[in-house]
Short mmCIF file of C-alpha atoms in Angstrom, two decimals:
data_model
loop_
_atom_site.label_atom_id
_atom_site.label_comp_id
_atom_site.label_asym_id
_atom_site.label_seq_id
_atom_site.Cartn_x
_atom_site.Cartn_y
_atom_site.Cartn_z
CA MET K 1 -11.39 4.21 -30.47
CA SER K 2 -15.12 4.34 -29.94
CA GLU K 3 -16.37 7.91 -29.77
CA GLU K 4 -18.81 6.97 -27.03
CA ILE K 5 -16.28 5.79 -24.45
CA PRO K 6 -14.40 8.63 -22.78
CA TYR K 7 -10.67 9.16 -23.14
CA ALA K 8 -9.95 8.35 -19.50
CA GLU K 9 -11.49 4.90 -19.64
CA HIS K 10 -9.40 4.01 -22.66
CA ALA K 11 -6.18 5.18 -21.01
CA GLU K 12 -7.06 3.19 -17.90
CA ALA K 13 -7.72 0.07 -19.98
CA ILE K 14 -4.30 0.46 -21.58
CA ARG K 15 -2.66 0.66 -18.15
CA ARG K 16 -4.47 -2.54 -17.18
CA LEU K 17 -3.20 -4.22 -20.37
CA MET K 18 0.37 -3.27 -19.46
CA ALA K 19 0.07 -4.53 -15.90
CA GLU K 20 -1.39 -7.79 -17.19
CA TYR K 21 1.59 -8.19 -19.51
CA GLY K 22 3.93 -8.33 -16.53
CA ARG K 23 1.62 -10.30 -14.26
CA LEU K 24 1.05 -13.10 -16.78
CA LEU K 25 4.70 -13.21 -17.82
CA ASP K 26 5.76 -13.61 -14.18
CA LEU K 27 3.16 -16.40 -13.85
CA LYS K 28 4.63 -17.93 -17.04
CA ASP K 29 1.10 -18.12 -18.44
CA ALA K 30 2.11 -18.30 -22.10
CA PRO K 31 -1.36 -18.42 -23.75
CA GLY K 32 -2.76 -15.76 -21.39
CA TRP K 33 0.19 -13.51 -22.18
CA ALA K 34 -0.09 -14.11 -25.95
CA ALA K 35 -3.79 -13.15 -25.82
CA LEU K 36 -2.77 -9.62 -24.77
CA PHE K 37 -1.63 -9.10 -28.36
CA ALA K 38 -3.89 -8.53 -31.35
CA PRO K 39 -4.21 -11.75 -33.40
CA ASP K 40 -1.52 -10.42 -35.76
CA GLY K 41 0.37 -8.60 -33.00
CA GLU K 42 4.16 -8.45 -32.95
CA TRP K 43 6.79 -8.57 -30.21
CA ILE K 44 10.04 -7.14 -31.54
CA GLY K 45 13.14 -8.04 -29.64
CA GLY K 46 16.03 -6.67 -31.67
CA GLU K 47 18.97 -8.67 -32.95
CA ARG K 48 18.73 -11.23 -30.20
CA TYR K 49 15.11 -12.30 -30.64
CA GLY K 50 13.89 -10.77 -33.92
CA VAL K 51 10.17 -10.41 -34.62
CA ILE K 52 7.68 -12.81 -33.05
CA ALA K 53 4.30 -12.44 -34.80
CA GLY K 54 0.91 -13.94 -34.02
CA ARG K 55 -0.44 -15.48 -30.85
CA ALA K 56 0.71 -19.06 -31.48
CA ALA K 57 4.30 -17.96 -32.07
CA LEU K 58 4.13 -15.58 -29.09
CA ALA K 59 2.94 -18.31 -26.73
CA ALA K 60 5.61 -20.70 -28.01
CA PHE K 61 8.23 -18.00 -27.47
CA VAL K 62 7.31 -17.57 -23.82
CA GLU K 63 7.19 -21.33 -23.30
CA ARG K 64 10.65 -21.66 -24.78
CA GLU K 65 12.33 -18.65 -23.17
CA PHE K 66 10.62 -18.26 -19.80
CA ALA K 67 8.92 -21.46 -18.68
CA ALA K 68 12.06 -22.94 -17.16
CA THR K 69 13.60 -19.76 -15.76
CA PRO K 70 13.75 -19.06 -12.01
CA PRO K 71 10.97 -17.03 -10.35
CA CYS K 72 10.98 -13.43 -11.53
CA VAL K 73 9.08 -10.17 -11.15
CA HIS K 74 8.71 -7.45 -13.79
CA ILE K 75 8.42 -3.88 -12.53
CA PHE K 76 7.13 -1.23 -14.95
CA GLY K 77 7.52 2.50 -14.43
CA SER K 78 7.00 5.74 -16.24
CA ILE K 79 4.26 4.79 -18.67
CA ALA K 80 3.69 7.50 -21.31
CA ILE K 81 0.46 6.93 -23.25
CA THR K 82 -0.60 9.00 -26.28
CA MET K 83 -4.15 8.46 -27.56
CA ARG K 84 -4.32 9.04 -31.32
CA GLY K 85 -8.03 8.64 -32.09
CA ARG K 86 -8.09 5.14 -33.56
CA ASP K 87 -5.15 3.71 -31.69
CA ALA K 88 -2.60 4.66 -29.05
CA THR K 89 1.15 4.72 -28.68
CA ALA K 90 3.09 4.20 -25.49
CA TRP K 91 6.62 4.27 -24.16
CA SER K 92 7.48 2.71 -20.84
CA ARG K 93 10.32 1.45 -18.69
CA TRP K 94 10.72 -2.12 -17.49
CA MET K 95 13.09 -3.95 -15.19
CA LEU K 96 13.30 -7.62 -14.37
CA ILE K 97 14.07 -8.87 -10.88
CA GLU K 98 15.45 -12.39 -10.69
CA GLN K 99 16.33 -14.61 -7.81
CA ARG K 100 19.95 -15.70 -7.96
CA GLU K 101 22.36 -17.35 -5.63
CA ASN K 102 22.53 -15.71 -2.28
CA GLY K 103 25.65 -13.63 -1.82
CA GLY K 104 25.75 -13.92 1.96
CA GLU K 105 23.98 -12.82 5.09
CA SER K 106 23.23 -9.27 4.00
CA ASP K 107 21.96 -10.42 0.62
CA THR K 108 18.46 -11.45 -0.43
CA GLY K 109 19.60 -13.08 -3.65
CA LEU K 110 17.39 -10.69 -5.64
CA ARG K 111 19.12 -9.05 -8.59
CA ILE K 112 18.10 -6.65 -11.31
CA ALA K 113 18.77 -8.83 -14.33
CA ILE K 114 17.87 -6.39 -17.12
CA ALA K 115 16.32 -2.95 -17.54
CA GLY K 116 14.98 -1.47 -20.75
CA SER K 117 12.05 0.11 -22.54
CA TYR K 118 8.92 -0.74 -24.50
CA SER K 119 7.67 1.25 -27.51
CA ASP K 120 4.13 0.20 -28.32
CA ILE K 121 1.30 0.58 -30.76
CA ILE K 122 -1.92 -0.46 -29.04
CA VAL K 123 -5.22 -1.00 -30.84
CA PRO K 124 -8.85 -1.49 -29.83
CA THR K 125 -10.20 -4.93 -30.70
CA PRO K 126 -13.49 -6.70 -29.93
CA GLU K 127 -11.63 -8.21 -26.92
CA GLY K 128 -10.44 -4.80 -25.69
CA TRP K 129 -7.16 -2.92 -26.16
CA ARG K 130 -4.35 -5.18 -27.39
CA PHE K 131 -0.71 -4.80 -28.41
CA LYS K 132 -0.37 -4.43 -32.17
CA ARG K 133 3.37 -3.94 -31.91
CA ARG K 134 5.61 -4.00 -28.86
CA GLU K 135 9.25 -3.17 -29.49
CA VAL K 136 11.57 -4.06 -26.63
CA THR K 137 15.00 -2.68 -25.83
CA ALA K 138 17.37 -3.98 -23.17
CA ASP K 139 19.43 -0.95 -22.15
CA LEU K 140 21.22 -2.41 -19.13
CA PRO K 141 23.49 -4.29 -18.90
CA ALA K 142 24.94 -2.21 -21.73
CA GLY K 143 26.03 -4.23 -24.73
CA LEU K 144 23.85 -7.21 -23.79
CA MET E 1 -18.76 6.38 -6.85
CA SER E 2 -20.55 9.69 -7.10
CA GLU E 3 -22.21 10.13 -10.49
CA GLU E 4 -21.23 13.80 -10.53
CA ILE E 5 -17.45 13.33 -10.36
CA PRO E 6 -15.92 12.10 -13.60
CA TYR E 7 -14.24 8.73 -13.93
CA ALA E 8 -10.79 10.22 -14.48
CA GLU E 9 -10.76 12.14 -11.21
CA HIS E 10 -11.65 9.00 -9.28
CA ALA E 11 -8.88 6.99 -10.95
CA GLU E 12 -6.40 9.77 -10.22
CA ALA E 13 -7.48 9.87 -6.56
CA ILE E 14 -6.87 6.11 -6.31
CA ARG E 15 -3.36 6.53 -7.73
CA ARG E 16 -2.72 9.22 -5.11
CA LEU E 17 -3.95 6.84 -2.40
CA MET E 18 -1.51 4.18 -3.57
CA ALA E 19 1.43 6.57 -3.67
CA GLU E 20 0.56 7.79 -0.16
CA TYR E 21 0.58 4.19 1.05
CA GLY E 22 4.24 3.87 0.13
CA ARG E 23 5.26 7.39 1.13
CA LEU E 24 3.80 7.11 4.65
CA LEU E 25 5.12 3.58 5.16
CA ASP E 26 8.64 4.71 4.23
CA LEU E 27 8.23 7.61 6.69
CA LYS E 28 7.06 5.04 9.27
CA ASP E 29 4.03 7.23 9.93
CA ALA E 30 1.84 4.51 11.44
CA PRO E 31 -1.37 6.51 12.11
CA GLY E 32 -1.12 8.34 8.78
CA TRP E 33 -0.71 5.04 6.98
CA ALA E 34 -3.60 3.41 8.87
CA ALA E 35 -5.89 6.31 7.92
CA LEU E 36 -5.53 5.28 4.25
CA PHE E 37 -7.79 2.34 5.07
CA ALA E 38 -11.55 2.50 5.58
CA PRO E 39 -12.36 2.36 9.32
CA ASP E 40 -13.03 -1.38 8.94
CA GLY E 41 -10.36 -1.87 6.28
CA GLU E 42 -8.22 -5.00 6.15
CA TRP E 43 -4.57 -5.67 5.29
CA ILE E 44 -4.17 -9.35 4.46
CA GLY E 45 -0.65 -10.71 4.63
CA GLY E 46 -0.99 -14.43 4.08
CA GLU E 47 0.29 -17.13 6.43
CA ARG E 48 3.01 -14.94 7.81
CA TYR E 49 0.92 -11.97 8.95
CA GLY E 50 -2.72 -13.01 8.71
CA VAL E 51 -5.49 -10.41 8.61
CA ILE E 52 -4.99 -7.02 10.26
CA ALA E 53 -8.38 -5.25 10.53
CA GLY E 54 -9.29 -1.73 11.64
CA ARG E 55 -7.14 1.38 11.93
CA ALA E 56 -5.94 0.85 15.51
CA ALA E 57 -4.67 -2.64 14.71
CA LEU E 58 -3.18 -1.43 11.42
CA ALA E 59 -1.24 1.38 13.10
CA ALA E 60 0.00 -0.99 15.80
CA PHE E 61 1.11 -3.43 13.12
CA VAL E 62 3.27 -0.83 11.38
CA GLU E 63 4.71 0.34 14.71
CA ARG E 64 5.64 -3.24 15.58
CA GLU E 65 6.95 -4.39 12.20
CA PHE E 66 8.43 -1.27 10.61
CA ALA E 67 9.27 1.38 13.20
CA ALA E 68 12.66 -0.11 14.04
CA THR E 69 13.68 -1.29 10.58
CA PRO E 70 16.43 0.43 8.58
CA PRO E 71 15.53 3.16 6.07
CA CYS E 72 13.57 1.78 3.14
CA VAL E 73 11.85 2.85 -0.06
CA HIS E 74 8.81 1.20 -1.65
CA ILE E 75 8.58 1.36 -5.43
CA PHE E 76 5.22 0.58 -7.04
CA GLY E 77 4.75 -0.24 -10.71
CA SER E 78 2.11 -1.46 -13.10
CA ILE E 79 -1.04 -0.28 -11.35
CA ALA E 80 -4.19 -1.77 -12.94
CA ILE E 81 -7.35 -0.03 -11.73
CA THR E 82 -10.87 -1.19 -12.58
CA MET E 83 -13.72 1.16 -11.64
CA ARG E 84 -16.88 -0.82 -10.82
CA GLY E 85 -19.47 1.91 -10.19
CA ARG E 86 -19.63 1.92 -6.41
CA ASP E 87 -16.08 0.80 -5.72
CA ALA E 88 -12.88 -0.09 -7.54
CA THR E 89 -10.48 -3.01 -7.71
CA ALA E 90 -6.78 -2.80 -8.37
CA TRP E 91 -3.77 -5.01 -8.89
CA SER E 92 -0.27 -3.64 -8.62
CA ARG E 93 3.37 -4.58 -8.18
CA TRP E 94 5.57 -3.53 -5.28
CA MET E 95 9.20 -3.88 -4.39
CA LEU E 96 11.03 -2.84 -1.26
CA ILE E 97 14.52 -1.37 -1.35
CA GLU E 98 16.45 -1.68 1.89
CA GLN E 99 19.81 -0.41 2.94
CA ARG E 100 22.08 -3.24 4.04
CA GLU E 101 25.73 -3.65 4.74
CA ASN E 102 27.91 -2.33 2.02
CA GLY E 103 29.45 -5.10 -0.09
CA GLY E 104 32.50 -3.13 -1.12
CA GLU E 105 33.57 -0.24 -3.29
CA SER E 106 31.27 -0.95 -6.22
CA ASP E 107 28.30 -1.46 -3.95
CA THR E 108 25.79 1.09 -2.65
CA GLY E 109 24.41 -1.21 0.04
CA LEU E 110 20.94 -0.94 -1.50
CA ARG E 111 19.19 -4.27 -1.95
CA ILE E 112 15.82 -5.38 -3.23
CA ALA E 113 14.51 -7.07 -0.10
CA ILE E 114 11.16 -8.31 -1.37
CA ALA E 115 8.94 -7.99 -4.46
CA GLY E 116 5.28 -8.89 -4.69
CA SER E 117 1.79 -7.77 -5.53
CA TYR E 118 -1.25 -6.05 -4.06
CA SER E 119 -4.86 -7.03 -4.85
CA ASP E 120 -7.19 -4.32 -3.61
CA ILE E 121 -10.79 -3.36 -3.09
CA ILE E 122 -10.99 0.43 -2.77
CA VAL E 123 -14.10 2.30 -1.65
CA PRO E 124 -15.24 5.92 -1.58
CA THR E 125 -15.67 7.27 1.95
CA PRO E 126 -16.43 10.75 3.32
CA GLU E 127 -12.62 11.13 3.65
CA GLY E 128 -11.99 10.11 0.02
CA TRP E 129 -11.03 6.77 -1.53
CA ARG E 130 -9.73 4.29 1.03
CA PHE E 131 -8.56 0.66 1.08
CA LYS E 132 -11.37 -1.69 2.08
CA ARG E 133 -9.18 -4.73 1.56
CA ARG E 134 -5.53 -4.95 0.53
CA GLU E 135 -4.19 -8.44 0.01
CA VAL E 136 -0.42 -8.64 -0.18
CA THR E 137 1.75 -11.33 -1.73
CA ALA E 138 5.52 -11.61 -1.46
CA ASP E 139 6.59 -13.39 -4.64
CA LEU E 140 10.36 -12.98 -4.35
CA PRO E 141 12.37 -14.32 -2.66
CA ALA E 142 10.40 -17.44 -3.58
CA GLY E 143 9.32 -19.50 -0.62
CA LEU E 144 9.66 -16.59 1.83
CA MET R 1 -5.48 24.62 -17.27
CA SER R 2 -7.69 25.27 -20.27
CA GLU R 3 -11.35 24.76 -19.43
CA GLU R 4 -11.93 23.13 -22.81
CA ILE R 5 -9.50 20.22 -22.45
CA PRO R 6 -10.75 17.47 -20.14
CA TYR R 7 -9.05 16.63 -16.87
CA ALA R 8 -7.95 13.18 -18.02
CA GLU R 9 -5.98 14.47 -21.00
CA HIS R 10 -4.08 16.88 -18.78
CA ALA R 11 -3.21 14.16 -16.27
CA GLU R 12 -2.05 11.92 -19.11
CA ALA R 13 0.12 14.72 -20.51
CA ILE R 14 1.75 15.14 -17.11
CA ARG R 15 2.53 11.42 -16.97
CA ARG R 16 4.14 11.72 -20.41
CA LEU R 17 6.22 14.66 -19.16
CA MET R 18 7.48 12.58 -16.25
CA ALA R 19 8.36 9.61 -18.43
CA GLU R 20 10.22 11.92 -20.83
CA TYR R 21 12.22 13.31 -17.91
CA GLY R 22 13.67 9.86 -17.26
CA ARG R 23 14.01 8.83 -20.89
CA LEU R 24 15.96 11.94 -21.89
CA LEU R 25 18.13 11.86 -18.77
CA ASP R 26 19.09 8.24 -19.47
CA LEU R 27 19.91 9.28 -23.06
CA LYS R 28 21.99 12.15 -21.59
CA ASP R 29 20.13 14.53 -23.90
CA ALA R 30 20.82 17.70 -21.91
CA PRO R 31 18.95 20.27 -24.06
CA GLY R 32 15.97 17.92 -24.57
CA TRP R 33 15.78 17.32 -20.82
CA ALA R 34 16.09 21.05 -20.00
CA ALA R 35 13.20 21.81 -22.39
CA LEU R 36 10.88 19.78 -20.12
CA PHE R 37 11.09 22.70 -17.67
CA ALA R 38 9.30 26.03 -18.03
CA PRO R 39 11.76 28.70 -19.25
CA ASP R 40 12.17 29.85 -15.63
CA GLY R 41 11.78 26.34 -14.20
CA GLU R 42 13.80 25.17 -11.22
CA TRP R 43 15.41 21.86 -10.24
CA ILE R 44 16.07 21.86 -6.52
CA GLY R 45 18.61 19.34 -5.27
CA GLY R 46 19.07 20.11 -1.59
CA GLU R 47 22.39 20.87 0.08
CA ARG R 48 24.38 18.92 -2.44
CA TYR R 49 23.19 20.62 -5.64
CA GLY R 50 21.23 23.70 -4.60
CA VAL R 51 18.81 25.38 -7.02
CA ILE R 52 19.39 25.12 -10.78
CA ALA R 53 17.16 27.67 -12.55
CA GLY R 54 16.48 28.25 -16.24
CA ARG R 55 17.01 26.00 -19.23
CA ALA R 56 20.60 27.01 -20.01
CA ALA R 57 21.71 26.28 -16.46
CA LEU R 58 19.68 23.06 -16.40
CA ALA R 59 21.27 21.77 -19.61
CA ALA R 60 24.75 22.68 -18.35
CA PHE R 61 24.02 20.84 -15.10
CA VAL R 62 23.16 17.61 -16.91
CA GLU R 63 26.19 17.94 -19.17
CA ARG R 64 28.42 18.38 -16.13
CA GLU R 65 26.90 15.76 -13.83
CA PHE R 66 25.62 13.03 -16.16
CA ALA R 67 27.31 13.17 -19.56
CA ALA R 68 30.32 11.14 -18.46
CA THR R 69 28.58 8.70 -16.11
CA PRO R 70 28.12 5.02 -16.97
CA PRO R 71 24.88 3.86 -18.64
CA CYS R 72 21.92 4.21 -16.31
CA VAL R 73 18.15 3.71 -16.18
CA HIS R 74 15.70 5.73 -14.09
CA ILE R 75 12.60 3.89 -12.88
CA PHE R 76 9.68 5.97 -11.60
CA GLY R 77 6.83 4.59 -9.51
CA SER R 78 3.85 5.76 -7.54
CA ILE R 79 3.06 9.01 -9.29
CA ALA R 80 0.49 11.08 -7.35
CA ILE R 81 -0.90 13.95 -9.44
CA THR R 82 -3.22 16.65 -8.08
CA MET R 83 -4.81 19.00 -10.62
CA ARG R 84 -5.40 22.43 -9.10
CA GLY R 85 -7.18 24.34 -11.86
CA ARG R 86 -4.35 26.47 -13.26
CA ASP R 87 -1.49 24.15 -12.40
CA ALA R 88 -0.80 20.74 -10.91
CA THR R 89 1.28 19.28 -8.12
CA ALA R 90 2.82 15.85 -8.05
CA TRP R 91 4.78 13.56 -5.78
CA SER R 92 6.59 10.53 -7.12
CA ARG R 93 9.25 7.97 -6.38
CA TRP R 94 12.42 7.48 -8.39
CA MET R 95 15.27 5.02 -8.37
CA LEU R 96 18.43 4.96 -10.43
CA ILE R 97 19.91 1.72 -11.76
CA GLU R 98 23.59 1.90 -12.61
CA GLN R 99 25.94 -0.59 -14.15
CA ARG R 100 28.90 -1.27 -11.89
CA GLU R 101 31.64 -3.80 -11.75
CA ASN R 102 30.42 -7.33 -11.98
CA GLY R 103 30.48 -9.12 -8.64
CA GLY R 104 30.81 -12.59 -10.07
CA GLU R 105 28.90 -15.25 -11.94
CA SER R 106 25.56 -14.75 -10.24
CA ASP R 107 25.75 -10.98 -10.61
CA THR R 108 24.60 -8.78 -13.49
CA GLY R 109 26.56 -5.76 -12.30
CA LEU R 110 23.32 -3.75 -12.05
CA ARG R 111 22.94 -1.84 -8.80
CA ILE R 112 20.37 0.50 -7.34
CA ALA R 113 22.53 3.57 -6.89
CA ILE R 114 20.00 5.93 -5.28
CA ALA R 115 16.27 6.06 -4.50
CA GLY R 116 14.28 9.14 -3.60
CA SER R 117 11.31 11.33 -4.37
CA TYR R 118 10.21 14.26 -6.51
CA SER R 119 7.85 17.01 -5.36
CA ASP R 120 6.69 19.02 -8.35
CA ILE R 121 4.76 22.05 -9.44
CA ILE R 122 3.80 21.59 -13.09
CA VAL R 123 2.36 24.36 -15.27
CA PRO R 124 0.70 24.57 -18.68
CA THR R 125 2.78 26.52 -21.22
CA PRO R 126 2.37 27.12 -24.96
CA GLU R 127 4.69 24.09 -25.41
CA GLY R 128 2.56 21.87 -23.14
CA TRP R 129 2.88 20.96 -19.47
CA ARG R 130 6.31 21.77 -18.06
CA PHE R 131 8.06 21.58 -14.67
CA LYS R 132 7.92 24.92 -12.86
CA ARG R 133 9.65 23.48 -9.83
CA ARG R 134 10.99 19.96 -9.22
CA GLU R 135 12.38 19.33 -5.76
CA VAL R 136 14.44 16.16 -5.48
CA THR R 137 15.26 14.13 -2.39
CA ALA R 138 17.71 11.22 -2.22
CA ASP R 139 16.37 9.03 0.60
CA LEU R 140 18.61 6.01 0.12
CA PRO R 141 21.45 5.50 0.79
CA ALA R 142 20.53 7.28 4.02
CA GLY R 143 22.81 10.19 4.88
CA LEU R 144 24.01 10.60 1.29
#
């Protein structure tokens, strides 16, 4: 972290990075989303997805997993950022809203598909703050 | 943006403005909600609602559209704020929880009615930071 | 609030406190959650729950009310923090996602169980920022 730029501006830039992560994923903009990671950045998705490393693999992952899915919206809450001098860590909550079949007149068809958490290491790069490592859990539905 | 007040306090004031937007809308406090806009502020709601400009029109809009609706809660996530010197821009996610008919024993009756985004221009005024322009999208249900 | 530590770092610490509140509650970590309150801190839950004061009572409350409940995820949005010199106030939105019986093929079983607000007084302690007073409302379902 540059000594010259104040703490608050860095924290704000990290919040923008996180919002962009959801915005671009919901737009299914695979290369735009992959560019939010450092060139050697990793998305870690547990037993189901394993480790996806590097922007080319990240973009291909989104193409493969999300491009054909129905419209969706990610909502993030409770972002806890810790600045550590040269990098930052963060923990945050996410939930995914999907459009499913309509269950009747009183139903919008919108469902919470999954809810979980992100544990991140975020680093400053010449392009700005980027994800070095984003570890994803899916906590609900339990046993997914 | 005043040079004397640090960056962080401005960003925090903008987050308070955004939270108030949801709090007052859920309370159906039309004049209170309208006062969160600059006197010439605009709420832009696409083809469905068009442009609502000025506090009197904004308050009337909320009275007309929200006063008689069932209890609701707005949840905002992923706020990305960019300070630009004399004003600020922001992008954020919103979702609206409504109470509908209960679908049975395992159902609370709470539904996600809509989810979308806000794109804002926010300006400092003698009353504090206020919305100059808030453009609203409803992304889900798709094709609303 | 110490004069030496900048405003932004305090606000960031308060956001971390709030995220921890949800994270530890979802983990059903009663003593960890209770330690987020000042030693004489209060959780105020209206007519249904009354005032729970002090860490021992707070931990017992979580054990009693949450330990046996199904997996859940708290999502917080719209956090409005106001620094007041020696302490801080905050207002924020919360919603609770619970896993219920599955309603069929197009259903994940995830439901919004409750949505409400927190009104907080947060104080600096030798352990960091802690809740002095957290007043909770449950706004939806209405009339809960």
